[in-house]
Amino acid sequence: MQMLQGNPLLLPHSLQELLAKDTVQVALVPERKGLFLKHVEYEVSSQRFGASVSRRYNDFVVFHDLLLQKFPYRMVPALPPKKMLGGAVRWGGRAPGRPVTALSSADREFIEARRRALKRFINLVARHPPFSEDVVLKLFLSFSGPDVQSKLKESAQGVGDEFMNCKLATRAKDFLPADIQTQFAVSRELIRNIYNSFYKLRDRAERIASRAIDNAADLLMFGKELSALGSDTTPLPSWAALHSSTWGSLKQALKGLSVEFALLADKAAQQGKKEENDVVEKLNLFLDLLQSYKDLCERHEKGVLHKHQRALHKYSLMRRQMSAAVHSQQPEAVQQLESRIVEQESTVQTTELRHAFSLYCLHQETQLVHACLPLTAHLLGAFVDSQIQGHKEMSKVWDDLKPKLHCLFTGPNST
């Protein structure tokens, strides 16, 4: 990791530098005609490594597990679920004499949502400083040989975690500020609040995008109804013959308006999709990052901190047992306890060093989160640009449509 000279705790990464590390695309491998696959494959393309490889969901799982194994004190984003809520993806079957059935629309929506989540996951990992320099990432993004899972596991075999490989691990405590625990508590609370706010923003952005898509459907149906009205061939009754010429011209005008309403629907749908891709996805990316920080804090408390406290408690208990054995003059018990205390002292020392290193990593991960906070400006910019562009395009179509209404206002009712 790039570090400021003289203080390895501080990381001078800007958002632009993090984003520039790599851009990874994740696309569904299209089903080949006449061949029905029983699993989903993804084409993973890395800009940095100039490689495009095929990966399955289980490959992502192995890669994710290895990251947690090698970097237990870093922000490892969570993977999306493998199965739909309430069951597996329902692949179609084939009855005798019948063609293979395709996936249902719900299955396709789930697979698309999972593809987007996998893309966010791999981009967060590829732009994370320690992960970006690790061999397991390079293999995942560039290895095109058979059985990538075995290759990934082989690369991590016997390597140990970051604590075992970092030269500063045993000195991490020397670089921590005196009030590190207070700083940790304050940062955790701040990021929890930021997460809650962005979670609500994401929900509202989803609703805005959804409304644009619903608006597109309504505009399209509005135009179709106008067209249906203009195409009606039901003859007029004799008492309405006086107005037959007026109704005929009105129908002709109404019939032609469906083209403009179809165009309006297309513009509204484009705006909805743009908001989904440019606003909602960026919010989800940031939420995934914040969630990985929350998960890391929880791992710290339930993992290394808990082990350190438990080791201290056990050591304290042994010391009291030793004192009691000495007072009661039990030489054999004293000898056994002395040996166990020496072992426990080693355990306490190791857990204390790991605890300090975990706090050291947490401090750096907090800095990375704050380096990504300017994403807020990108999100707002994307949202405003989407609204401006969408309304401009819609306004032009409405303006083009208005002159075509002039023929509707003829005769004595023209006012």
Short mmCIF file of C-alpha atoms in Angstrom, two decimals:
data_model
loop_
_atom_site.label_atom_id
_atom_site.label_comp_id
_atom_site.label_asym_id
_atom_site.label_seq_id
_atom_site.Cartn_x
_atom_site.Cartn_y
_atom_site.Cartn_z
CA MET A 1 0.00 0.00 0.00
CA GLN A 2 1.16 3.49 -0.80
CA MET A 3 1.91 5.28 2.47
CA LEU A 4 2.98 8.74 3.53
CA GLN A 5 6.69 8.81 4.30
CA GLY A 6 7.34 8.47 8.00
CA ASN A 7 3.82 7.38 8.97
CA PRO A 8 2.67 4.04 7.50
CA LEU A 9 -0.76 4.50 9.10
CA LEU A 10 -1.81 7.31 6.74
CA LEU A 11 -2.96 6.62 3.18
CA PRO A 12 -2.91 9.46 0.63
CA HIS A 13 -5.42 7.92 -1.81
CA SER A 14 -7.90 10.15 -3.60
CA LEU A 15 -11.14 8.88 -5.12
CA GLN A 16 -9.72 9.41 -8.62
CA GLU A 17 -6.66 7.29 -7.78
CA LEU A 18 -8.83 4.49 -6.41
CA LEU A 19 -11.15 4.52 -9.44
CA ALA A 20 -8.17 4.54 -11.79
CA LYS A 21 -6.81 1.26 -10.42
CA ASP A 22 -9.13 -0.79 -12.61
CA THR A 23 -12.56 -0.97 -14.21
CA VAL A 24 -14.06 -4.45 -14.45
CA GLN A 25 -17.07 -5.36 -16.58
CA VAL A 26 -19.25 -8.35 -15.73
CA ALA A 27 -21.58 -9.55 -18.49
CA LEU A 28 -23.77 -12.61 -18.81
CA VAL A 29 -22.46 -15.13 -21.31
CA PRO A 30 -25.33 -15.46 -23.82
CA GLU A 31 -26.98 -18.84 -24.14
CA ARG A 32 -25.82 -20.57 -27.27
CA LYS A 33 -28.57 -21.47 -29.67
CA GLY A 34 -29.69 -25.07 -29.29
CA LEU A 35 -27.72 -25.57 -26.07
CA PHE A 36 -29.33 -25.29 -22.65
CA LEU A 37 -26.85 -24.61 -19.85
CA LYS A 38 -27.53 -25.65 -16.26
CA HIS A 39 -25.53 -22.79 -14.78
CA VAL A 40 -24.97 -19.11 -15.42
CA GLU A 41 -21.59 -17.97 -16.72
CA TYR A 42 -20.17 -14.46 -16.58
CA GLU A 43 -17.64 -12.80 -18.82
CA VAL A 44 -15.34 -10.82 -16.51
CA SER A 45 -13.22 -8.22 -18.33
CA SER A 46 -10.44 -6.28 -16.59
CA GLN A 47 -9.17 -3.05 -18.06
CA ARG A 48 -5.98 -3.19 -16.00
CA PHE A 49 -4.96 -6.73 -16.99
CA GLY A 50 -6.40 -6.51 -20.50
CA ALA A 51 -8.04 -9.88 -20.00
CA SER A 52 -11.49 -11.35 -20.45
CA VAL A 53 -12.26 -14.60 -18.62
CA SER A 54 -15.29 -16.78 -18.01
CA ARG A 55 -16.37 -17.21 -14.39
CA ARG A 56 -19.21 -18.96 -12.59
CA TYR A 57 -20.81 -17.85 -9.34
CA ASN A 58 -18.96 -20.58 -7.40
CA ASP A 59 -15.66 -19.14 -8.66
CA PHE A 60 -16.63 -15.83 -7.05
CA VAL A 61 -17.41 -17.73 -3.81
CA VAL A 62 -13.95 -19.35 -3.67
CA PHE A 63 -12.30 -16.00 -4.48
CA HIS A 64 -14.34 -14.26 -1.75
CA ASP A 65 -13.44 -16.92 0.84
CA LEU A 66 -9.74 -16.59 0.03
CA LEU A 67 -9.90 -12.82 0.43
CA LEU A 68 -11.41 -13.25 3.90
CA GLN A 69 -8.76 -15.83 4.70
CA LYS A 70 -5.86 -13.65 3.56
CA PHE A 71 -7.27 -10.27 4.64
CA PRO A 72 -9.42 -10.85 7.72
CA TYR A 73 -8.87 -7.25 8.93
CA ARG A 74 -9.88 -5.53 5.67
CA MET A 75 -13.17 -4.57 4.03
CA VAL A 76 -14.19 -7.60 1.98
CA PRO A 77 -17.52 -6.83 0.26
CA ALA A 78 -20.26 -9.41 0.58
CA LEU A 79 -21.39 -11.52 -2.36
CA PRO A 80 -25.00 -11.50 -3.55
CA PRO A 81 -27.01 -14.64 -2.70
CA LYS A 82 -26.72 -17.65 -4.97
CA LYS A 83 -30.42 -18.43 -4.87
CA MET A 84 -33.62 -16.47 -5.02
CA LEU A 85 -35.40 -15.76 -1.77
CA GLY A 86 -37.47 -18.86 -1.10
CA GLY A 87 -35.77 -21.20 -3.53
CA ALA A 88 -33.28 -21.88 -6.27
CA VAL A 89 -33.27 -20.42 -9.73
CA ARG A 90 -35.77 -22.53 -11.63
CA TRP A 91 -34.15 -23.83 -14.77
CA GLY A 92 -36.61 -25.10 -17.34
CA GLY A 93 -36.88 -28.77 -18.08
CA ARG A 94 -37.75 -30.69 -21.20
CA ALA A 95 -40.58 -33.14 -21.51
CA PRO A 96 -40.41 -35.86 -24.20
CA GLY A 97 -41.01 -34.29 -27.58
CA ARG A 98 -41.02 -30.72 -26.22
CA PRO A 99 -38.38 -28.00 -26.57
CA VAL A 100 -36.30 -26.79 -23.62
CA THR A 101 -38.18 -24.17 -21.62
CA ALA A 102 -36.49 -20.87 -20.83
CA LEU A 103 -36.03 -19.10 -17.52
CA SER A 104 -38.99 -17.27 -16.07
CA SER A 105 -39.02 -13.46 -16.00
CA ALA A 106 -38.52 -13.54 -12.20
CA ASP A 107 -35.45 -15.76 -12.64
CA ARG A 108 -34.04 -13.42 -15.27
CA GLU A 109 -34.59 -10.41 -13.01
CA PHE A 110 -32.79 -12.21 -10.18
CA ILE A 111 -29.87 -13.19 -12.43
CA GLU A 112 -29.56 -9.61 -13.70
CA ALA A 113 -29.62 -8.23 -10.13
CA ARG A 114 -26.93 -10.75 -9.16
CA ARG A 115 -24.81 -9.79 -12.19
CA ARG A 116 -24.95 -6.13 -11.14
CA ALA A 117 -24.01 -7.05 -7.56
CA LEU A 118 -21.08 -9.19 -8.73
CA LYS A 119 -19.87 -6.28 -10.86
CA ARG A 120 -19.98 -3.95 -7.84
CA PHE A 121 -18.18 -6.56 -5.73
CA ILE A 122 -15.30 -7.14 -8.13
CA ASN A 123 -14.80 -3.41 -8.80
CA LEU A 124 -14.64 -2.63 -5.08
CA VAL A 125 -12.08 -5.42 -4.66
CA ALA A 126 -10.02 -4.43 -7.72
CA ARG A 127 -9.77 -0.83 -6.46
CA HIS A 128 -8.88 -1.72 -2.87
CA PRO A 129 -5.13 -1.03 -2.40
CA PRO A 130 -4.02 -4.26 -0.64
CA PHE A 131 -6.28 -6.51 -2.74
CA SER A 132 -5.19 -4.89 -6.00
CA GLU A 133 -1.60 -6.02 -5.47
CA ASP A 134 -2.39 -9.57 -4.40
CA VAL A 135 -1.79 -12.55 -6.66
CA VAL A 136 -5.23 -14.02 -5.99
CA LEU A 137 -6.88 -11.01 -7.65
CA LYS A 138 -4.58 -11.20 -10.68
CA LEU A 139 -5.38 -14.90 -11.09
CA PHE A 140 -9.11 -14.33 -10.78
CA LEU A 141 -9.12 -11.57 -13.40
CA SER A 142 -6.62 -13.03 -15.87
CA PHE A 143 -6.26 -16.83 -15.49
CA SER A 144 -7.99 -18.50 -18.42
CA GLY A 145 -6.93 -22.10 -17.85
CA PRO A 146 -9.12 -24.95 -16.60
CA ASP A 147 -10.24 -25.19 -12.95
CA VAL A 148 -9.61 -21.64 -11.74
CA GLN A 149 -10.79 -22.60 -8.24
CA SER A 150 -7.89 -25.04 -7.74
CA LYS A 151 -5.47 -22.44 -9.09
CA LEU A 152 -6.76 -19.83 -6.63
CA LYS A 153 -6.54 -22.21 -3.67
CA GLU A 154 -3.07 -23.32 -4.69
CA SER A 155 -1.83 -19.70 -4.77
CA ALA A 156 -3.01 -19.14 -1.18
CA GLN A 157 -1.86 -22.46 0.26
CA GLY A 158 0.56 -22.04 3.16
CA VAL A 159 0.82 -18.28 2.62
CA GLY A 160 -0.91 -17.18 5.84
CA ASP A 161 -2.94 -14.03 6.38
CA GLU A 162 -1.86 -10.40 6.12
CA PHE A 163 -0.69 -10.34 9.74
CA MET A 164 1.81 -13.11 8.96
CA ASN A 165 3.13 -11.35 5.85
CA CYS A 166 3.15 -7.67 6.80
CA LYS A 167 6.55 -6.44 8.00
CA LEU A 168 4.88 -3.83 10.21
CA ALA A 169 2.44 -6.25 11.85
CA THR A 170 4.36 -6.65 15.10
CA ARG A 171 4.95 -2.87 15.30
CA ALA A 172 1.43 -1.76 14.42
CA LYS A 173 0.75 -0.62 17.98
CA ASP A 174 3.60 1.91 17.73
CA PHE A 175 1.78 3.80 14.97
CA LEU A 176 -1.68 3.88 16.54
CA PRO A 177 -2.88 7.13 18.15
CA ALA A 178 -3.40 7.00 21.89
CA ASP A 179 -7.16 7.48 21.54
CA ILE A 180 -7.59 4.84 18.82
CA GLN A 181 -10.52 3.19 20.62
CA THR A 182 -12.39 6.51 20.84
CA GLN A 183 -11.63 7.28 17.19
CA PHE A 184 -12.87 3.84 16.20
CA ALA A 185 -16.15 4.30 18.08
CA VAL A 186 -16.73 7.77 16.58
CA SER A 187 -15.91 6.63 13.02
CA ARG A 188 -18.15 3.61 13.35
CA GLU A 189 -21.09 5.74 14.47
CA LEU A 190 -20.49 8.30 11.71
CA ILE A 191 -20.36 5.69 8.96
CA ARG A 192 -23.44 3.97 10.39
CA ASN A 193 -25.33 7.27 10.07
CA ILE A 194 -24.02 7.84 6.54
CA TYR A 195 -25.10 4.32 5.58
CA ASN A 196 -28.62 4.86 6.92
CA SER A 197 -29.01 8.11 4.98
CA PHE A 198 -27.68 6.64 1.74
CA TYR A 199 -29.92 3.61 2.17
CA LYS A 200 -32.94 5.93 2.18
CA LEU A 201 -31.56 7.89 -0.78
CA ARG A 202 -31.13 4.66 -2.74
CA ASP A 203 -34.75 3.66 -2.03
CA ARG A 204 -36.02 7.05 -3.23
CA ALA A 205 -33.82 6.91 -6.33
CA GLU A 206 -35.22 3.46 -7.13
CA ARG A 207 -38.75 4.82 -6.81
CA ILE A 208 -37.96 7.78 -9.08
CA ALA A 209 -36.49 5.46 -11.73
CA SER A 210 -39.43 3.08 -11.36
CA ARG A 211 -41.90 5.93 -11.79
CA ALA A 212 -40.17 7.00 -15.01
CA ILE A 213 -40.51 3.46 -16.38
CA ASP A 214 -44.18 3.30 -15.26
CA ASN A 215 -44.73 6.70 -16.87
CA ALA A 216 -43.33 5.28 -20.12
CA ALA A 217 -45.83 2.42 -20.03
CA ASP A 218 -48.71 4.83 -19.32
CA LEU A 219 -47.71 7.19 -22.16
CA LEU A 220 -47.49 4.28 -24.57
CA MET A 221 -50.95 3.02 -23.58
CA PHE A 222 -52.34 6.57 -23.79
CA GLY A 223 -51.11 6.81 -27.39
CA LYS A 224 -52.48 3.36 -28.23
CA GLU A 225 -55.90 4.29 -26.89
CA LEU A 226 -55.89 7.46 -28.97
CA SER A 227 -54.96 5.36 -32.01
CA ALA A 228 -57.71 2.85 -31.22
CA LEU A 229 -60.19 5.69 -30.91
CA GLY A 230 -59.09 7.12 -34.25
CA SER A 231 -59.28 3.71 -35.93
CA ASP A 232 -62.83 2.96 -34.79
CA THR A 233 -64.98 2.13 -37.83
CA THR A 234 -68.34 2.00 -36.06
CA PRO A 235 -70.82 3.95 -38.26
CA LEU A 236 -72.42 7.08 -36.82
CA PRO A 237 -76.17 7.05 -36.20
CA SER A 238 -78.37 9.07 -38.57
CA TRP A 239 -79.05 11.79 -36.01
CA ALA A 240 -75.28 12.44 -35.71
CA ALA A 241 -74.74 12.80 -39.45
CA LEU A 242 -74.48 16.57 -39.07
CA HIS A 243 -71.23 16.13 -37.21
CA SER A 244 -69.83 13.20 -39.21
CA SER A 245 -67.25 15.25 -41.09
CA THR A 246 -65.98 16.81 -37.85
CA TRP A 247 -65.67 13.43 -36.14
CA GLY A 248 -63.93 11.95 -39.18
CA SER A 249 -61.23 14.63 -39.16
CA LEU A 250 -60.85 14.31 -35.38
CA LYS A 251 -60.36 10.56 -35.68
CA GLN A 252 -57.72 11.00 -38.34
CA ALA A 253 -55.81 13.46 -36.13
CA LEU A 254 -56.10 11.25 -33.06
CA LYS A 255 -54.84 8.23 -34.94
CA GLY A 256 -51.64 10.03 -35.91
CA LEU A 257 -50.80 11.10 -32.34
CA SER A 258 -49.79 7.58 -31.27
CA VAL A 259 -46.38 8.06 -32.93
CA GLU A 260 -45.52 11.01 -30.69
CA PHE A 261 -46.78 9.26 -27.57
CA ALA A 262 -44.69 6.20 -28.43
CA LEU A 263 -41.68 8.50 -28.73
CA LEU A 264 -42.54 10.12 -25.37
CA ALA A 265 -42.77 6.63 -23.83
CA ASP A 266 -39.37 5.73 -25.28
CA LYS A 267 -37.79 8.90 -23.83
CA ALA A 268 -39.34 8.24 -20.40
CA ALA A 269 -38.09 4.63 -20.45
CA GLN A 270 -34.59 5.80 -21.40
CA GLN A 271 -34.58 8.25 -18.51
CA GLY A 272 -35.69 5.52 -16.08
CA LYS A 273 -32.95 3.17 -17.30
CA LYS A 274 -30.37 5.97 -17.14
CA GLU A 275 -31.33 6.70 -13.53
CA GLU A 276 -31.08 2.99 -12.70
CA ASN A 277 -27.59 2.70 -14.23
CA ASP A 278 -26.09 6.09 -13.32
CA VAL A 279 -27.73 6.87 -9.98
CA VAL A 280 -29.13 3.73 -8.34
CA GLU A 281 -26.10 1.59 -9.23
CA LYS A 282 -23.65 4.20 -7.90
CA LEU A 283 -25.67 4.38 -4.68
CA ASN A 284 -25.60 0.58 -4.43
CA LEU A 285 -21.84 0.57 -5.00
CA PHE A 286 -21.33 3.06 -2.17
CA LEU A 287 -23.74 1.15 0.08
CA ASP A 288 -21.82 -2.09 -0.60
CA LEU A 289 -18.62 -0.33 0.49
CA LEU A 290 -20.23 1.06 3.67
CA GLN A 291 -21.76 -2.33 4.45
CA SER A 292 -18.34 -3.99 4.12
CA TYR A 293 -17.00 -1.48 6.68
CA LYS A 294 -19.86 -2.32 9.06
CA ASP A 295 -19.14 -6.03 8.58
CA LEU A 296 -15.44 -5.43 9.27
CA CYS A 297 -16.23 -3.61 12.55
CA GLU A 298 -18.40 -6.54 13.60
CA ARG A 299 -15.69 -9.04 12.67
CA HIS A 300 -13.20 -7.03 14.72
CA GLU A 301 -15.40 -7.10 17.81
CA LYS A 302 -16.51 -10.72 17.55
CA GLY A 303 -13.16 -11.97 16.31
CA VAL A 304 -9.74 -10.68 17.33
CA LEU A 305 -11.00 -8.37 20.11
CA HIS A 306 -13.04 -11.16 21.68
CA LYS A 307 -10.11 -13.60 21.42
CA HIS A 308 -7.77 -11.09 23.04
CA GLN A 309 -10.16 -10.44 25.93
CA ARG A 310 -10.76 -14.17 26.39
CA ALA A 311 -6.99 -14.86 26.41
CA LEU A 312 -6.48 -12.14 29.06
CA HIS A 313 -9.31 -13.53 31.17
CA LYS A 314 -7.86 -17.05 30.96
CA TYR A 315 -4.39 -15.75 31.86
CA SER A 316 -5.78 -13.89 34.87
CA LEU A 317 -7.60 -17.02 36.00
CA MET A 318 -4.41 -19.09 35.73
CA ARG A 319 -2.49 -16.54 37.80
CA ARG A 320 -5.10 -16.80 40.56
CA GLN A 321 -4.93 -20.60 40.42
CA MET A 322 -1.13 -20.37 40.64
CA SER A 323 -1.33 -18.14 43.69
CA ALA A 324 -3.74 -20.58 45.38
CA ALA A 325 -1.49 -23.58 44.56
CA VAL A 326 1.57 -21.81 46.02
CA HIS A 327 -0.27 -20.97 49.24
CA SER A 328 -1.55 -24.53 49.60
CA GLN A 329 1.95 -25.91 48.87
CA GLN A 330 1.09 -28.13 45.89
CA PRO A 331 4.40 -28.39 43.96
CA GLU A 332 3.03 -30.62 41.16
CA ALA A 333 0.11 -28.25 40.54
CA VAL A 334 2.50 -25.27 40.61
CA GLN A 335 4.74 -26.88 38.00
CA GLN A 336 1.85 -27.69 35.66
CA LEU A 337 0.41 -24.21 36.03
CA GLU A 338 3.79 -22.59 35.34
CA SER A 339 3.99 -24.43 32.00
CA ARG A 340 0.40 -23.49 31.09
CA ILE A 341 0.97 -19.85 32.11
CA VAL A 342 4.01 -19.62 29.83
CA GLU A 343 1.90 -20.95 26.92
CA GLN A 344 -0.93 -18.58 27.79
CA GLU A 345 1.46 -15.61 27.96
CA SER A 346 2.46 -16.42 24.38
CA THR A 347 -1.21 -16.59 23.36
CA VAL A 348 -1.92 -13.26 25.06
CA GLN A 349 1.03 -11.66 23.30
CA THR A 350 -0.06 -12.99 19.90
CA THR A 351 -3.70 -11.94 20.32
CA GLU A 352 -2.56 -8.52 21.56
CA LEU A 353 -0.39 -8.04 18.46
CA ARG A 354 -3.23 -9.20 16.21
CA HIS A 355 -5.66 -6.89 17.98
CA ALA A 356 -3.32 -3.93 17.45
CA PHE A 357 -2.85 -4.88 13.79
CA SER A 358 -6.62 -5.17 13.36
CA LEU A 359 -7.03 -1.61 14.73
CA TYR A 360 -4.20 -0.49 12.43
CA CYS A 361 -6.05 -1.92 9.42
CA LEU A 362 -9.36 -0.49 10.62
CA HIS A 363 -7.79 2.95 10.78
CA GLN A 364 -6.63 2.60 7.17
CA GLU A 365 -9.99 1.20 6.02
CA THR A 366 -11.74 4.17 7.62
CA GLN A 367 -9.51 6.47 5.57
CA LEU A 368 -10.46 4.58 2.41
CA VAL A 369 -14.16 5.04 3.18
CA HIS A 370 -13.63 8.76 3.66
CA ALA A 371 -11.65 8.90 0.40
CA CYS A 372 -14.78 7.55 -1.31
CA LEU A 373 -17.18 10.05 0.26
CA PRO A 374 -16.80 12.44 -2.73
CA LEU A 375 -18.88 9.84 -4.60
CA THR A 376 -21.76 11.89 -3.19
CA ALA A 377 -20.95 14.65 -5.68
CA HIS A 378 -20.79 12.13 -8.54
CA LEU A 379 -24.18 10.73 -7.51
CA LEU A 380 -25.84 14.13 -7.37
CA GLY A 381 -24.23 15.15 -10.66
CA ALA A 382 -25.49 11.98 -12.36
CA PHE A 383 -28.98 12.53 -10.94
CA VAL A 384 -29.18 16.18 -12.03
CA ASP A 385 -27.76 15.41 -15.50
CA SER A 386 -30.29 12.61 -15.94
CA GLN A 387 -33.18 14.88 -15.00
CA ILE A 388 -32.02 17.76 -17.23
CA GLN A 389 -31.39 15.52 -20.24
CA GLY A 390 -34.62 13.60 -19.76
CA HIS A 391 -36.78 16.70 -19.40
CA LYS A 392 -35.10 18.39 -22.38
CA GLU A 393 -35.81 15.43 -24.64
CA MET A 394 -39.37 15.03 -23.36
CA SER A 395 -40.01 18.77 -23.76
CA LYS A 396 -38.88 18.71 -27.39
CA VAL A 397 -41.28 15.89 -28.21
CA TRP A 398 -44.15 17.71 -26.48
CA ASP A 399 -43.30 20.88 -28.43
CA ASP A 400 -43.30 18.91 -31.70
CA LEU A 401 -46.64 17.35 -30.79
CA LYS A 402 -48.47 20.60 -30.03
CA PRO A 403 -48.78 21.90 -33.63
CA LYS A 404 -50.42 18.62 -34.58
CA LEU A 405 -53.31 19.42 -32.23
CA HIS A 406 -54.35 22.50 -34.25
CA CYS A 407 -56.51 20.43 -36.56
CA LEU A 408 -58.49 19.26 -33.51
CA PHE A 409 -59.64 22.81 -32.78
CA THR A 410 -61.79 23.63 -35.82
CA GLY A 411 -65.31 24.90 -36.25
CA PRO A 412 -67.51 26.76 -33.74
CA ASN A 413 -65.78 25.08 -30.73
CA SER A 414 -62.28 26.21 -31.69
CA THR A 415 -61.95 28.35 -28.57
#
